[in-house]
mmCIF file of C-alpha atoms and ligand atoms in Angstrom:
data_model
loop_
_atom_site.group_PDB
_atom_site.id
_atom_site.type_symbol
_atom_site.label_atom_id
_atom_site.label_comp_id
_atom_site.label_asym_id
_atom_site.label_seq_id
_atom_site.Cartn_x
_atom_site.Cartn_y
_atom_site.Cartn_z
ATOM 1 C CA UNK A 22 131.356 126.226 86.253
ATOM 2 C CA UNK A 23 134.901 127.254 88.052
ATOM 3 C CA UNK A 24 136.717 129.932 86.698
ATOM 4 C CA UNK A 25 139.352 127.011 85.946
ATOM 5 C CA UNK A 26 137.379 125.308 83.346
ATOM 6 C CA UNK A 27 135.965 128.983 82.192
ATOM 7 C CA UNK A 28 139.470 129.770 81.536
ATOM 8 C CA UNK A 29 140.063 126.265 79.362
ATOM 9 C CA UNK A 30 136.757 126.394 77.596
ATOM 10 C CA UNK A 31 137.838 129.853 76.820
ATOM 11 C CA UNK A 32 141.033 128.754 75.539
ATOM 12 C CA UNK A 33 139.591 125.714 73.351
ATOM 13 C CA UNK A 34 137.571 128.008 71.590
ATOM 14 C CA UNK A 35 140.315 130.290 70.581
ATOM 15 C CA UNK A 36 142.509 127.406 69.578
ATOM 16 C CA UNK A 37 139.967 126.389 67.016
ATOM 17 C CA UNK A 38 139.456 129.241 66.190
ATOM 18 C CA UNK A 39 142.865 130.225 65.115
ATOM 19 C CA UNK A 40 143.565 126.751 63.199
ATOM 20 C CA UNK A 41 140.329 127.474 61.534
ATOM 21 C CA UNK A 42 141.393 131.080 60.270
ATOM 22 C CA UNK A 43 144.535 129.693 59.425
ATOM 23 C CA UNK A 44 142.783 127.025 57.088
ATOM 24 C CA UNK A 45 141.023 130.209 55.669
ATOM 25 C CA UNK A 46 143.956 132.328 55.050
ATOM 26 C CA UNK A 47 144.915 128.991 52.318
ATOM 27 C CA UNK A 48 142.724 130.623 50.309
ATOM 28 C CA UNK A 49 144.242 134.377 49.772
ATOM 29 C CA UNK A 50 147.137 133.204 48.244
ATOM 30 C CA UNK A 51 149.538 134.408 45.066
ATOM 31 C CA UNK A 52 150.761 131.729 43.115
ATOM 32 C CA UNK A 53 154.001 132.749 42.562
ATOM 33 C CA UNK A 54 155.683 129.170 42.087
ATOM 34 C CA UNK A 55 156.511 125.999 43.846
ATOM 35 C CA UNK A 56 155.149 128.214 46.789
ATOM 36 C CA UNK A 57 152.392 130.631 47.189
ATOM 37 C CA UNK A 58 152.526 133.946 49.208
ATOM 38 C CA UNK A 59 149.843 133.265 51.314
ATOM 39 C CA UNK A 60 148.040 134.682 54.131
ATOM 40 C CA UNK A 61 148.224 131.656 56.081
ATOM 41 C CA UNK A 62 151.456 132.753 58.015
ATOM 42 C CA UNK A 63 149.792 135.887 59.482
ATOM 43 C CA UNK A 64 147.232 133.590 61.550
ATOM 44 C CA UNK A 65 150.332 131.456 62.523
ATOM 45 C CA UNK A 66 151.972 134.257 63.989
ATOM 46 C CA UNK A 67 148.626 135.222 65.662
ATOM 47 C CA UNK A 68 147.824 132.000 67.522
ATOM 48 C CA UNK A 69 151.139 132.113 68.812
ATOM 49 C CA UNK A 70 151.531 136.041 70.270
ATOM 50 C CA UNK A 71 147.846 135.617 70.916
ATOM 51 C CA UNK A 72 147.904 131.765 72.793
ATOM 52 C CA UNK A 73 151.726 131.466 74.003
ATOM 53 C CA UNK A 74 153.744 128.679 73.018
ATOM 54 C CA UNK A 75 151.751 125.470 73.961
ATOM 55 C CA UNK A 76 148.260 126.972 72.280
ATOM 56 C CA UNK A 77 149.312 128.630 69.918
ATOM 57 C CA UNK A 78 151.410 125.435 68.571
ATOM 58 C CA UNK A 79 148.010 123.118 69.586
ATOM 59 C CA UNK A 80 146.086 125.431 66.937
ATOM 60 C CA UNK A 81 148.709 124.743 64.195
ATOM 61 C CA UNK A 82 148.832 121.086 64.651
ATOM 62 C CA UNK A 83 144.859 121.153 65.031
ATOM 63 C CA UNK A 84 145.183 122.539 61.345
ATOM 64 C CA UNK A 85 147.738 120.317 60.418
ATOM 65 C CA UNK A 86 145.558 117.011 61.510
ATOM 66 C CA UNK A 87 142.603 118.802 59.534
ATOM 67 C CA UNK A 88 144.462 118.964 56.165
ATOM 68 C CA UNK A 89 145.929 115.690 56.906
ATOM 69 C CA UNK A 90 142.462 114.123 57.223
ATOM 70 C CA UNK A 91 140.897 115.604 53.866
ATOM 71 C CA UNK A 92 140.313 119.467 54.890
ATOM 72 C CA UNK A 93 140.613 121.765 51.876
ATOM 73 C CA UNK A 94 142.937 123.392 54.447
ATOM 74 C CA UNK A 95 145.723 123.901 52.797
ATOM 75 C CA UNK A 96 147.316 126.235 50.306
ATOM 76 C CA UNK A 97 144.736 126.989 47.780
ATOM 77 C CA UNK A 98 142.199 124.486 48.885
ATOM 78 C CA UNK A 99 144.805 121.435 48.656
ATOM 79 C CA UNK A 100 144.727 118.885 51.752
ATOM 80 C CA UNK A 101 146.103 115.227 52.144
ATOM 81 C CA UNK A 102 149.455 113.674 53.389
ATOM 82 C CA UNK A 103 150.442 113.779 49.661
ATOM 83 C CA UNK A 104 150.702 117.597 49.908
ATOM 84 C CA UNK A 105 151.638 117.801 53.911
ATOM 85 C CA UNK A 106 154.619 115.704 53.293
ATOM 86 C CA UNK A 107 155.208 117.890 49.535
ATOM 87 C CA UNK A 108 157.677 120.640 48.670
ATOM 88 C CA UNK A 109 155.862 123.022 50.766
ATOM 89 C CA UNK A 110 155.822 120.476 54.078
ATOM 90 C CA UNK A 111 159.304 122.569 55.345
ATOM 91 C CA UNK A 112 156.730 125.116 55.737
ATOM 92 C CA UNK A 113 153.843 123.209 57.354
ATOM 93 C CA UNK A 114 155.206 121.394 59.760
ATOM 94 C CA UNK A 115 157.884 124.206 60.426
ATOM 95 C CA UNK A 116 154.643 126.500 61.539
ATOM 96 C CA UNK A 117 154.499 124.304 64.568
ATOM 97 C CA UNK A 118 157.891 126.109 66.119
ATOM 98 C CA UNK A 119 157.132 129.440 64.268
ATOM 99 C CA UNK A 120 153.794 129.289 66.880
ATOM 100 C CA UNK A 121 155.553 128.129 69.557
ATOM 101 C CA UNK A 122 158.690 130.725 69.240
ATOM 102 C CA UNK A 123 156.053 133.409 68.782
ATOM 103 C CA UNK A 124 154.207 132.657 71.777
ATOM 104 C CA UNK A 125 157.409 132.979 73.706
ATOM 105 C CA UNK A 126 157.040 136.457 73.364
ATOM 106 C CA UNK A 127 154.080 136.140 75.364
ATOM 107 C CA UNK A 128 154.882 137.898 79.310
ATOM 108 C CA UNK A 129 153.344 135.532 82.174
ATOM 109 C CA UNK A 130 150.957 138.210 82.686
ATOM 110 C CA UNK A 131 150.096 137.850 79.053
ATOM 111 C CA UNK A 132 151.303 141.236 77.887
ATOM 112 C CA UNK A 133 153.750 141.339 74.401
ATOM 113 C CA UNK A 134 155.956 144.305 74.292
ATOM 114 C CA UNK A 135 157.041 145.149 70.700
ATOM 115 C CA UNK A 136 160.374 144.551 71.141
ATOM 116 C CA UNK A 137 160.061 140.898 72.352
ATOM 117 C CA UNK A 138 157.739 140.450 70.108
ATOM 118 C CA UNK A 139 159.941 141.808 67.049
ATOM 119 C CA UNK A 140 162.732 139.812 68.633
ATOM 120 C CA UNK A 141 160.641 136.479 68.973
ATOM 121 C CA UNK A 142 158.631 137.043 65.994
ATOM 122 C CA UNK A 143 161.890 138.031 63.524
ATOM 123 C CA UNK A 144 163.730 134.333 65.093
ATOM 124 C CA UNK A 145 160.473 132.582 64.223
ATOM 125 C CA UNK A 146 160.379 134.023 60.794
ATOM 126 C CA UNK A 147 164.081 132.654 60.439
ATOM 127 C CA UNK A 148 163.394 129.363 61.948
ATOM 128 C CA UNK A 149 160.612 128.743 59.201
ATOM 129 C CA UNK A 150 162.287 130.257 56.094
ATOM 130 C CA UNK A 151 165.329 127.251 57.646
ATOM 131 C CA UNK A 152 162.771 124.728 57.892
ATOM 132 C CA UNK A 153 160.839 125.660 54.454
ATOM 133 C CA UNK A 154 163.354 126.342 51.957
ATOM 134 C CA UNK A 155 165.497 123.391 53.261
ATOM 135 C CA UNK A 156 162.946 121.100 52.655
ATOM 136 C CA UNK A 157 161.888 122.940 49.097
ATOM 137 C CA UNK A 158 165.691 121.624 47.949
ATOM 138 C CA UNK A 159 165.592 118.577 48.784
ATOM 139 C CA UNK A 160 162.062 117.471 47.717
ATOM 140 C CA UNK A 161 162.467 119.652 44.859
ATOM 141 C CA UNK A 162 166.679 118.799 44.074
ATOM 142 C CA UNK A 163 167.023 122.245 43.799
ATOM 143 C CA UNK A 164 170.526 124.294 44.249
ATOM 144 C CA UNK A 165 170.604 125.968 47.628
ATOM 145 C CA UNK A 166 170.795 129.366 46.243
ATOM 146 C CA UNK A 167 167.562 128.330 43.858
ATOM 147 C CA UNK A 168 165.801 127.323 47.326
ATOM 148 C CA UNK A 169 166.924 130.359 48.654
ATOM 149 C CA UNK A 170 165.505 132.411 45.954
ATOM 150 C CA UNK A 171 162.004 130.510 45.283
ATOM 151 C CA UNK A 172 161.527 129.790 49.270
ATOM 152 C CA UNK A 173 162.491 132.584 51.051
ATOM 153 C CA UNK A 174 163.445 136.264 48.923
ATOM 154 C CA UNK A 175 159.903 136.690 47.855
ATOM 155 C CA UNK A 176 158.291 136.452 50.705
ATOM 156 C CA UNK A 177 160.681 138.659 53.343
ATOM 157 C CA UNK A 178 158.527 141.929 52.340
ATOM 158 C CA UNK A 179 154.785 140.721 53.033
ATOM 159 C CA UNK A 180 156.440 137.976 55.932
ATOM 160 C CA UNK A 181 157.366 141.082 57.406
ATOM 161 C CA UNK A 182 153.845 142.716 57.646
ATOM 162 C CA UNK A 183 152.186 140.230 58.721
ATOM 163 C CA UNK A 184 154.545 139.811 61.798
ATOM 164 C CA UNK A 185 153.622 143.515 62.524
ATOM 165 C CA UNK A 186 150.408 143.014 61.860
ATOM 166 C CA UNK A 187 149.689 139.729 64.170
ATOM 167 C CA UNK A 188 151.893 141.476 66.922
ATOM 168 C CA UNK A 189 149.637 144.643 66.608
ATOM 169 C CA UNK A 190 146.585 142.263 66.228
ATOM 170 C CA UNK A 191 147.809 140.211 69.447
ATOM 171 C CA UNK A 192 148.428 143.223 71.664
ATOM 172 C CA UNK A 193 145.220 144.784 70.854
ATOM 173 C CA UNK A 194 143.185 141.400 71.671
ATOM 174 C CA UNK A 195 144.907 141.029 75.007
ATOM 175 C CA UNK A 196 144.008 144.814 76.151
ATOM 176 C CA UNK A 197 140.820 144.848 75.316
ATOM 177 C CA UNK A 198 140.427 141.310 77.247
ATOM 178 C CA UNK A 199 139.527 139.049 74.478
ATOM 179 C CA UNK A 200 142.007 136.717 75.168
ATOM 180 C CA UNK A 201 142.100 134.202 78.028
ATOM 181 C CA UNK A 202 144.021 134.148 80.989
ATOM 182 C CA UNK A 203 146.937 131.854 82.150
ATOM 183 C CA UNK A 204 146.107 128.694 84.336
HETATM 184 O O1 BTN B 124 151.108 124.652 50.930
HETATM 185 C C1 BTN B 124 150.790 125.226 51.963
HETATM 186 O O2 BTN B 124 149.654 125.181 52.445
HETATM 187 C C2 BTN B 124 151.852 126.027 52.706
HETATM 188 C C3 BTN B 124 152.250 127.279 51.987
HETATM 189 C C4 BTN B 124 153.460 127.886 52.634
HETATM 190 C C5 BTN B 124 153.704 129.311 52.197
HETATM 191 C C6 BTN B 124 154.997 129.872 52.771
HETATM 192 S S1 BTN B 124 154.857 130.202 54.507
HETATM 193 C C7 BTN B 124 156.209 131.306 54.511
HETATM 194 C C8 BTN B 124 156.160 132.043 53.208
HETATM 195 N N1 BTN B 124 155.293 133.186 53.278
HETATM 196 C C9 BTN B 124 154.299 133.117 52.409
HETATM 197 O O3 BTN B 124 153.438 134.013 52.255
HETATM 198 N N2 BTN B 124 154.369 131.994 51.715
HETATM 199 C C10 BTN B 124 155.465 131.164 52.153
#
């Protein structure tokens, strides 16, 4: 086998792998109201420091077409169109950019310093809470400041860890060589 296709095998399996650990983090969630605090954002973050932009957004929508099908994939076991397309679908589908963004943090020679990540990571954070708590109003008629404070206040704290935590997580994987190279 050439190194090429090593290198893409290699990067298959860790695509999978990340939309499948996202699928498990649906199930360490709070339910705190119209939307969970979940553990499902941490692996988003992951696939994209971990994967760059292109992967990392491939794993999400991997996940996404799994729920979509009938996977007990999403937040708290749910799955279907009826609860992709719900008042947490701002979220969802908005995980697509929060991957990519995060994997723009990713160097060419695959390294993430903290401050691009930070910088990436805190934009991506932004992006979704946008994408999420917009889409909570409207599906939900709520007031924007009610979106603002069911969609987006609770979850700034433990949002915030988990960025750290998939940056740190990232960094590690790529030193010790678990991740694969760029074609
Ligand atoms: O219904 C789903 O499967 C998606 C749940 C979305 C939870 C959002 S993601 C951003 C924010 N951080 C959390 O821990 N929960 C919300």
């Amino acid at each position: 086998m050439s190194k090429d296709s090593l290198t893409d095998l290699h990067q298959l399996v860790w695509t999978a792998l990340l939309a499948a650990t996202i699928g498990a983090g649906a199930y360490l969630i709070v339910p705190i109201g119209p939307v969970p605090v979940s553990m499902q954002p941490l692996f988003v973050f992951l696939a994209g420091f971990a994967l760059g932009p292109r992967r990392g957004a491939m794993a999400v929508g991997l996940y996404l077409l799994a729920g979509a099908l009938g996977l007990p994939v999403f937040s708290g076991g749910r799955s279907g169109l009826g609860h992709l397309f719900g008042p947490t679908g701002g979220y969802l589908l908005g995980w697509l950019l929060t991957a990519w963004v995060c994997g723009m943090a990713r160097r060419q020679d695959g390294t993430i310093p903290w401050l691009r990540g930070a910088g990436f990571g805190l934009t991506a954070l932004a992006l979704l809470y946008a994408a999420g708590a917009a889409w909570l109003k409207f599906a939900l008629s709520l007031s924007w400041h009610k979106a603002w404070l069911a969609g987006v206040v609770p979850f700034i704290p433990w949002d915030a860890l988990k960025l750290g935590a998939a940056l740190a997580g990232a960094r590690y994987m790529t030193r010790i060589g678990l991740m694969p190279g760029r074609r």
